Coordinates of C-alpha atoms and ligand atoms in Angstrom, one line a residue:
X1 CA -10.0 -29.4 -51.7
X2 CA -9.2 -26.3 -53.9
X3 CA -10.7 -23.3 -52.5
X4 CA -11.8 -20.3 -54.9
X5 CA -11.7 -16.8 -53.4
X6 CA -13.8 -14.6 -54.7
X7 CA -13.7 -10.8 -53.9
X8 CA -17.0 -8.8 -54.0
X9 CA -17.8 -5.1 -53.2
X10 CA -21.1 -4.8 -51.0
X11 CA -21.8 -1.2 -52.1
X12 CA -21.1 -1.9 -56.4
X13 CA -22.0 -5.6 -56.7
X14 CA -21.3 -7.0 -59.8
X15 CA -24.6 -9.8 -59.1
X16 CA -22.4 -11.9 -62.1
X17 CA -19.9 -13.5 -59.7
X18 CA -22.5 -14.6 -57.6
X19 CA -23.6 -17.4 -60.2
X20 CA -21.1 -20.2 -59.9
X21 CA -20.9 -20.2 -55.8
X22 CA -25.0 -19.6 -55.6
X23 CA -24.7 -23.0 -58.3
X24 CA -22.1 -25.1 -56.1
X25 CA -24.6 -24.2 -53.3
X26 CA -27.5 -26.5 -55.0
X27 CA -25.0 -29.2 -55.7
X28 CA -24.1 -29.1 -51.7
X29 CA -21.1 -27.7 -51.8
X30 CA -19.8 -25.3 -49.0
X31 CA -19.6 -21.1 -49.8
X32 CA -18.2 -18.7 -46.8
X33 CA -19.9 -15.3 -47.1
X34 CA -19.9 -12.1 -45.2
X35 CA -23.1 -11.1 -43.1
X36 CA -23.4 -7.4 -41.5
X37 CA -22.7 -9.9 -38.0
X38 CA -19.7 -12.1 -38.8
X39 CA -19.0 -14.5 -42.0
X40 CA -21.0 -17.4 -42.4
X41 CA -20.2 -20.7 -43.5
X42 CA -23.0 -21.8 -46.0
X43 CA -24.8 -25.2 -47.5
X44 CA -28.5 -25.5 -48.5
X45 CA -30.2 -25.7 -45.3
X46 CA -32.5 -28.4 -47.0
X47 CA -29.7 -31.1 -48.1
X48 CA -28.7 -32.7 -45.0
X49 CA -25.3 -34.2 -46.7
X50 CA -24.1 -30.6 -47.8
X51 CA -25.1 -29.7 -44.1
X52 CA -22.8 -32.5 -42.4
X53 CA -20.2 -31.1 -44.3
X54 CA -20.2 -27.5 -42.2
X55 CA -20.2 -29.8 -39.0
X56 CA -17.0 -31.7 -40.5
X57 CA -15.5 -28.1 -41.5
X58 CA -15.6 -26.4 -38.5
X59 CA -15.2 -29.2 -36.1
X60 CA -18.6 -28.3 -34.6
X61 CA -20.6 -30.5 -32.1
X62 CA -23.5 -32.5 -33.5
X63 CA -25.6 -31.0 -31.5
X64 CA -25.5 -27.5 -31.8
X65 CA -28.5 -26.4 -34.0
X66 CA -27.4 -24.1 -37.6
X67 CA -29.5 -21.2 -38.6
X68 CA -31.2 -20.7 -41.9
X69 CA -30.7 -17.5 -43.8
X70 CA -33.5 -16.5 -45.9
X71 CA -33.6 -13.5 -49.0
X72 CA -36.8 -12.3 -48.6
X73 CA -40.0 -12.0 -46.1
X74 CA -42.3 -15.1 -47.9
X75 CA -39.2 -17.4 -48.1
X76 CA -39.4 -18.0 -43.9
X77 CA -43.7 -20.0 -44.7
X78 CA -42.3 -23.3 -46.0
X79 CA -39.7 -23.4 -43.2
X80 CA -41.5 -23.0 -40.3
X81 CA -45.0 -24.8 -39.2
X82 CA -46.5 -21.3 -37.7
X83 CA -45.7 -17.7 -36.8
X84 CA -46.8 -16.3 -33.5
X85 CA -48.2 -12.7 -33.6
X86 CA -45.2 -11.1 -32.0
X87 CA -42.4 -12.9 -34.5
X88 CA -44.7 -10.8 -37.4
X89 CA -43.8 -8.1 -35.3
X90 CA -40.4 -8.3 -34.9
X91 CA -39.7 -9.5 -38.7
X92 CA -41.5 -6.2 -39.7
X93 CA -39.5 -4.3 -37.5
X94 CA -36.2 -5.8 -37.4
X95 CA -35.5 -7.6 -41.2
X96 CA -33.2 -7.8 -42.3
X97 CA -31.0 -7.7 -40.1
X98 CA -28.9 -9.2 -37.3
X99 CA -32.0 -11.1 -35.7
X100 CA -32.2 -14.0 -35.6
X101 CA -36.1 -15.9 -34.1
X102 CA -36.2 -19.2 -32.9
X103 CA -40.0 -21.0 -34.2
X104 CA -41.4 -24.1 -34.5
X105 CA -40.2 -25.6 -37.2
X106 CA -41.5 -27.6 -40.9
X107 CA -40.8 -31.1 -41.4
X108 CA -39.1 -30.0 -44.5
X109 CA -35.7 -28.6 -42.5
X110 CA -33.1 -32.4 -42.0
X111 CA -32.5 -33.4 -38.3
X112 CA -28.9 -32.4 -39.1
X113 CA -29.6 -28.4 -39.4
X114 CA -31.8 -29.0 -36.2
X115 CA -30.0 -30.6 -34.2
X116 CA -33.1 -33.0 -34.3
X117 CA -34.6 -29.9 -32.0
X118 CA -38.6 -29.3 -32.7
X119 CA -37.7 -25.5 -33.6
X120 CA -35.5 -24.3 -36.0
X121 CA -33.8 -20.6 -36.1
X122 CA -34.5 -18.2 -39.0
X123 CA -32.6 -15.2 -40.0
X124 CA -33.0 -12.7 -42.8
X125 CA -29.5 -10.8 -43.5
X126 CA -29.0 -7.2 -44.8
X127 CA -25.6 -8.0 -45.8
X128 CA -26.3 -7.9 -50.1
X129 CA -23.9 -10.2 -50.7
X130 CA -25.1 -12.5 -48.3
X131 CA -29.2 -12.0 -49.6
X132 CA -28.2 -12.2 -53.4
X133 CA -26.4 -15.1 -52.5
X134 CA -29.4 -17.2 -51.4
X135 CA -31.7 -15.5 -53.9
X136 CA -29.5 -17.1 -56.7
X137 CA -29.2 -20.4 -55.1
X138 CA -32.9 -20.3 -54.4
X139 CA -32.8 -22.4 -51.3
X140 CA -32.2 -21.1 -47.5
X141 CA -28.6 -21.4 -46.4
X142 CA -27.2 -22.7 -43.3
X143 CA -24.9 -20.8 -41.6
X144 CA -22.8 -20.9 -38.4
X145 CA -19.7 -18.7 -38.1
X146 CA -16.8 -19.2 -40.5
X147 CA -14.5 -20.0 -38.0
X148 CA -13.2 -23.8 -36.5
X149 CA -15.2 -24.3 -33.7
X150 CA -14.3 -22.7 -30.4
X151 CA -12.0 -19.6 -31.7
X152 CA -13.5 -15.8 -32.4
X153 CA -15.9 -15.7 -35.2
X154 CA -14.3 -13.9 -38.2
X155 CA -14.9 -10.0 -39.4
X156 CA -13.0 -10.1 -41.9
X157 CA -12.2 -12.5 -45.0
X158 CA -8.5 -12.6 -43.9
X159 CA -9.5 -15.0 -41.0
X160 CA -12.0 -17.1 -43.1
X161 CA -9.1 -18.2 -45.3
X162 CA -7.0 -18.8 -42.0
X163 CA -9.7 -21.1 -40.8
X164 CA -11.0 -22.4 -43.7
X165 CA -8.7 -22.5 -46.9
X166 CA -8.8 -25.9 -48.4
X167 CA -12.1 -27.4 -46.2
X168 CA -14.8 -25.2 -48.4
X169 CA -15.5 -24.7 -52.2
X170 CA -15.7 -20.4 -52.1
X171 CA -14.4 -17.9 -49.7
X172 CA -16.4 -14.6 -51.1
X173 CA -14.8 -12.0 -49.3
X174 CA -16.6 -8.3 -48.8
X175 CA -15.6 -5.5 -46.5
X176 CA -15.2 -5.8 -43.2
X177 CA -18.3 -6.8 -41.2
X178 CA -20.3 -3.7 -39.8
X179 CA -21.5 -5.5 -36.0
X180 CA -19.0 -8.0 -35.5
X181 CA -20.6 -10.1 -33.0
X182 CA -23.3 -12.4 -34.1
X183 CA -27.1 -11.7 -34.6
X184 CA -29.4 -12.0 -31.9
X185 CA -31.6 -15.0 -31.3
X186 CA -34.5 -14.7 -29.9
X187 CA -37.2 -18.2 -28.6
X188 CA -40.9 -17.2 -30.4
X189 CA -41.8 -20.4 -29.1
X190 CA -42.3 -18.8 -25.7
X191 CA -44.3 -16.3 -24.2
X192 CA -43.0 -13.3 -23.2
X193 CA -40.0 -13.9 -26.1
X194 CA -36.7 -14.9 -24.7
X195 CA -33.4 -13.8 -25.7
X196 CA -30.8 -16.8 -25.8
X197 CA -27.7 -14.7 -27.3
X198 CA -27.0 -11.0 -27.3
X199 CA -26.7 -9.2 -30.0
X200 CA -27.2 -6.3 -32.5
X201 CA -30.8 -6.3 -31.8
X202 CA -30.5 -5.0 -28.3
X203 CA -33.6 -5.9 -25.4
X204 CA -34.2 -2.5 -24.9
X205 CA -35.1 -2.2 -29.0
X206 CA -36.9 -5.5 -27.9
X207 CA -39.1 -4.4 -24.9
X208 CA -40.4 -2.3 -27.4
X209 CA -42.5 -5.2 -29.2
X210 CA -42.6 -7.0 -26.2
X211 CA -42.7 -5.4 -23.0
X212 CA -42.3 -8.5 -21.3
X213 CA -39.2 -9.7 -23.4
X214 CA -36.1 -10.9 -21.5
X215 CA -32.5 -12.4 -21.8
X216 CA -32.0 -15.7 -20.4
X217 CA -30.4 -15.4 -17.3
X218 CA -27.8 -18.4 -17.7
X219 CA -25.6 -17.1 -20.0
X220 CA -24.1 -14.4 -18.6
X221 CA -22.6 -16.3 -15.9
X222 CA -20.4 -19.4 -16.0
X223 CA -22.3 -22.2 -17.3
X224 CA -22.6 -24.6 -14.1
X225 CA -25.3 -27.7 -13.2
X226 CA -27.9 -24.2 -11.8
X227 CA -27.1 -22.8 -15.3
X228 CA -27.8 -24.1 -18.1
X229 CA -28.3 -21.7 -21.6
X230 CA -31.4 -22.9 -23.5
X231 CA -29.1 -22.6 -26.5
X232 CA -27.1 -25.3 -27.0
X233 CA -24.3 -23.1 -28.5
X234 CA -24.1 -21.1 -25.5
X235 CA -22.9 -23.7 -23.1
X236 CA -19.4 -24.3 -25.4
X237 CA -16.3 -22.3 -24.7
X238 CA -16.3 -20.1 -27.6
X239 CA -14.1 -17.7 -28.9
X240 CA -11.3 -18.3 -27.4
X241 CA -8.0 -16.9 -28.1
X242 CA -4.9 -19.1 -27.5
X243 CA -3.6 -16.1 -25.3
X244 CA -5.5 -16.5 -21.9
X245 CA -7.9 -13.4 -21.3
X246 CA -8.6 -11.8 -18.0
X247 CA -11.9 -8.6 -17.6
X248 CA -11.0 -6.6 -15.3
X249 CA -14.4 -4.6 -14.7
X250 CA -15.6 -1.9 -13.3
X251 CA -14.7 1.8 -12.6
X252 CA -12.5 3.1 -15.3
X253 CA -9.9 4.8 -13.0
X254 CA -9.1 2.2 -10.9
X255 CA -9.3 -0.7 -14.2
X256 CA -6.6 1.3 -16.0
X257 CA -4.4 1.2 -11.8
X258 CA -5.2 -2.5 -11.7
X259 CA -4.5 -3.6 -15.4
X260 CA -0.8 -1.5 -15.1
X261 CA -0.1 -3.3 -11.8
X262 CA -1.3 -6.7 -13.2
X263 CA 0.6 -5.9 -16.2
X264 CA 3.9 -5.0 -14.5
X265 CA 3.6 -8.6 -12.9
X266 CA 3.3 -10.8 -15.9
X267 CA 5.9 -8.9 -17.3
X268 CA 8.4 -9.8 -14.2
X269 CA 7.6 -13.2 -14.9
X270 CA 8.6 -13.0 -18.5
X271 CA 5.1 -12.7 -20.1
X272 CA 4.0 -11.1 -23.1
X273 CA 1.5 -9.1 -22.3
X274 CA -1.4 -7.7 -24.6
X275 CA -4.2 -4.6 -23.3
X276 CA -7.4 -4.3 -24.8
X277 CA -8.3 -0.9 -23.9
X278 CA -10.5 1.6 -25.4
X279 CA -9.5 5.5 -27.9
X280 CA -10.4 7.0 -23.9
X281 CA -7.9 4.6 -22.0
X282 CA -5.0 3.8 -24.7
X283 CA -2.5 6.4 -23.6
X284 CA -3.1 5.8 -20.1
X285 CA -0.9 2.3 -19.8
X286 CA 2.8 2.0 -19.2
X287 CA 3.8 -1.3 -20.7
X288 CA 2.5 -4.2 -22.5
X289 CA 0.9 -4.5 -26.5
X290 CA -2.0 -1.8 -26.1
X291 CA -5.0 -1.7 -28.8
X292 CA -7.7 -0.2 -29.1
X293 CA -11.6 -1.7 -29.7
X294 CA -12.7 1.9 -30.2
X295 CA -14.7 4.5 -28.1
X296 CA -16.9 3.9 -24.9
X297 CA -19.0 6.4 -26.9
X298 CA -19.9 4.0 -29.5
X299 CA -20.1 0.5 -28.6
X300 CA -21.2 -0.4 -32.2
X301 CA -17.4 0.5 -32.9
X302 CA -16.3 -1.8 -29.9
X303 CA -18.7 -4.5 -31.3
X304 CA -17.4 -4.5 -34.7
X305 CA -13.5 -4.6 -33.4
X306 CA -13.8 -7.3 -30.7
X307 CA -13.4 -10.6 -32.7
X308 CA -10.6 -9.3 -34.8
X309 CA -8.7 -7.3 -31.9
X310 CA -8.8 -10.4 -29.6
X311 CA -7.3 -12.8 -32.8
X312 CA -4.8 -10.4 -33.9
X313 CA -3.1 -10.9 -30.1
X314 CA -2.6 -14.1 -31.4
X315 CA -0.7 -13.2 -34.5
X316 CA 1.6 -10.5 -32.1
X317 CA 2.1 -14.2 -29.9
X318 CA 1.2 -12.5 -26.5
X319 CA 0.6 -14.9 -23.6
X320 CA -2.0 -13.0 -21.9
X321 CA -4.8 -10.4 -22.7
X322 CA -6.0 -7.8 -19.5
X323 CA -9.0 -6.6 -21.0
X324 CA -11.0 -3.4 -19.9
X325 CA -14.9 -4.6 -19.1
X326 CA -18.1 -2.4 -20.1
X327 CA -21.1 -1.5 -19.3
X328 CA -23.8 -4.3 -19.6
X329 CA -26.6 -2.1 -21.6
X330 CA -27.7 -2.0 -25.1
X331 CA -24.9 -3.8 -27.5
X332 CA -22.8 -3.6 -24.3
X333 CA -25.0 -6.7 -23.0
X334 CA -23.2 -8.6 -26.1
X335 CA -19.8 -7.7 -26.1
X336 CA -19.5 -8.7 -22.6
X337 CA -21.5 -11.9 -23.2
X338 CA -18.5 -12.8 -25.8
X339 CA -15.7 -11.2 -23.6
X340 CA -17.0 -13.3 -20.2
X341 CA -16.8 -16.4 -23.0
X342 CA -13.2 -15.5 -24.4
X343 CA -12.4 -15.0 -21.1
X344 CA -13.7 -18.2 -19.9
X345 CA -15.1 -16.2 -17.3
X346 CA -12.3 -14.9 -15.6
X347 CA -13.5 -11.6 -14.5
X348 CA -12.1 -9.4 -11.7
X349 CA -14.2 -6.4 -10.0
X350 CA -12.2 -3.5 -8.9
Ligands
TXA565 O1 -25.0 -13.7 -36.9 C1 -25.2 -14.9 -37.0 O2 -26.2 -15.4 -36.4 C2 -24.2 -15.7 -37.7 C3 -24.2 -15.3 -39.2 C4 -23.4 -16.2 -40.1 O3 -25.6 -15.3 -39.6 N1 -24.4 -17.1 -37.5 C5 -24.2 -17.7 -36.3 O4 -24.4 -19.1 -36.3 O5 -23.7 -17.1 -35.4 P1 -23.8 -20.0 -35.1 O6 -24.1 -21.4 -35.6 O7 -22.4 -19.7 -34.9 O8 -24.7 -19.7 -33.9 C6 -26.0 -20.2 -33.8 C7 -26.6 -20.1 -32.4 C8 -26.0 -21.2 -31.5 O9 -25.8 -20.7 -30.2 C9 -27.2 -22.2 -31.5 O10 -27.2 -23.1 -30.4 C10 -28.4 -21.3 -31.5 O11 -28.0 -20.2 -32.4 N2 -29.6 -21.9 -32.1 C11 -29.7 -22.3 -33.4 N3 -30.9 -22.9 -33.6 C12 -31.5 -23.0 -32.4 C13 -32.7 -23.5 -31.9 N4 -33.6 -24.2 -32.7 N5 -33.0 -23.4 -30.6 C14 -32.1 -22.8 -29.8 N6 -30.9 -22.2 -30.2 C15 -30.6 -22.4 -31.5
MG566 MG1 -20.5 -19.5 -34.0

């Protein structure tokens, strides 16, 4: 399949080059677009041919559920079959934007974008590119991540066209995506809400609608047979660098002793060895591929950088990745949701 690349500038959009990919997205074709999360890879959430297609692309497990991306506040009535009080509340508050809720959903939405589930998850982007995209094609969009199943989601349009060239119709590429993990997804089918992936939308901003609200307690540990994540998505090994990754967690003083000693090992035995370390830490290591996610004082900036810092390792071939941990509050809850994944949850306490 050819693949046409179109480049678009979020902040002076020129609507125009929008038409033919919003088209090719009626006639079920396959259009990767940025999000203010990560890029997604769309098809007309109502066509469930166009949606087997993103399964085929990405290599994704058949029963992993997709999300549909709506443009505008009525579009979400014809795609689900009611809306608790509380996902009014958090729609008000929180779209568009990296949220997505989990509701009971319309006959309307195919098996396939399901996952033949009862509930289907809806999410309204802030991303312009993303919203005029599904305004032009006039029909909610399907979207997982832009990457083949399993590795980092991509930031940046660079990595879509190393997943994707030549199994999609359009790659439109945009800046750099401002949160860099994925949006949050929250169960309204429950009472108190339950959070099933961390993300932008923190539970403390949560707790604030709902004072009850709470993250599912599976998936920050290593999914087992007394842990199981209600979304199916959760239980995969996910992105995954080729390098193995290893957290070491806890205080900073003795992370930095423990990475340099660990370091010096792998080293010894012939190992490239990559740091993912923080603007505070970076100087502070004597060996190895250091790079920085950004500062502990803004862990939107280490959010943003994780994806793309943990597959650039990949281009530099290192065989390892000793990563510095962080605290588990407000986006810090997601970033070390995805680093315990990347990791495959090899995380050492010092
Ligand atoms: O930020 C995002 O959400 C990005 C961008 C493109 O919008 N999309 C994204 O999609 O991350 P994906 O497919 O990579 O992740 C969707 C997650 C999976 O863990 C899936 O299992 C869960 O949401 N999910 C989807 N529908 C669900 C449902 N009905 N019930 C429970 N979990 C669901
Ligand atoms: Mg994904």
């Amino acid at each position: 399949m050819n693949t046409k690349i179109i480049m678009l500038k979020e902040g002076s959009l020129d609507k125009s080059m929008i038409k033919e990919p919003a088209e090719s997205i009626k006639k079920g074709k396959l259009v990767i677009f940025p999000t203010e999360t990560v890029y997604g890879l769309g098809a007309n959430a109502l066509d469930s041919d166009a949606v087997k297609k993103i399964f085929e692309a990405k290599g994704r497990p058949q029963d992993n559920p997709l999300i549909v991306h709506i443009s505008d506040f009525d579009e979400i009535e014809p795609l689900v079959s009611s809306i608790p009080d509380v996902a009014r509340k958090l729609m008000n508050e929180f779209w568009p934007g990296p949220m997505t809720m989990i509701l009971p959903k319309a006959n309307i939405i195919p098996d396939t974008t399901s996952a033949s589930l009862p509930s289907v998850g809806i999410r309204m982007p802030s991303n312009i590119v993303a919203r005029e995209l599904i305004k032009q094609a006039g029909v909610p969009i399907a979207a997982p991540s832009a990457n083949i199943s399993g590795r980092p989601s991509p930031t940046d349009v660079e990595r879509c066209i190393e997943d994707m060239d030549g199994k999609v119709d359009y790659i439109l590429g945009g800046e750099m995506c401002d949160i860099g993990v994925e949006s949050t997804v929250i169960d309204c089918t429950v009472d108190p809400i339950c959070v099933l992936r961390p993300g932008g939308i923190t539970i403390e901003m949560l707790k604030r609608i709902d004072k009850n609200a709470y993250i599912d307690p599976a998936i920050m540990k290593k999914p087992g047979k007394d842990f199981k994540p209600k979304a199916p998505g959760m239980k995969y090994r996910h992105y995954a660098p080729k390098a193995h990754v290893k957290i070491i967690n806890g205080d900073l003083q003795k992370t930095i002793a423990k990475i340099n000693e660990m370091m010096q090992n792998y080293i010894d035995g012939n190992k490239k060895v990559g740091v993912m370390a923080t603007d505070e830490t970076k100087l502070l290591y004597n060996n190895g591929l250091v790079k920085s996610l950004g500062s502990r004082k803004d862990m939107l900036s280490i959010s943003k950088n994780l994806f793309e810092t943990l597959r650039s390792f990949d281009d530099d071939n290192v065989d390892i990745i000793l990563s510095e941990g962080f605290e588990e509050i407000g986006v810090g809850v997601a970033v070390m949701n995805r680093l315990k994944k990347s990791a495959g949850f090899d995380i050492l306490t010092v």
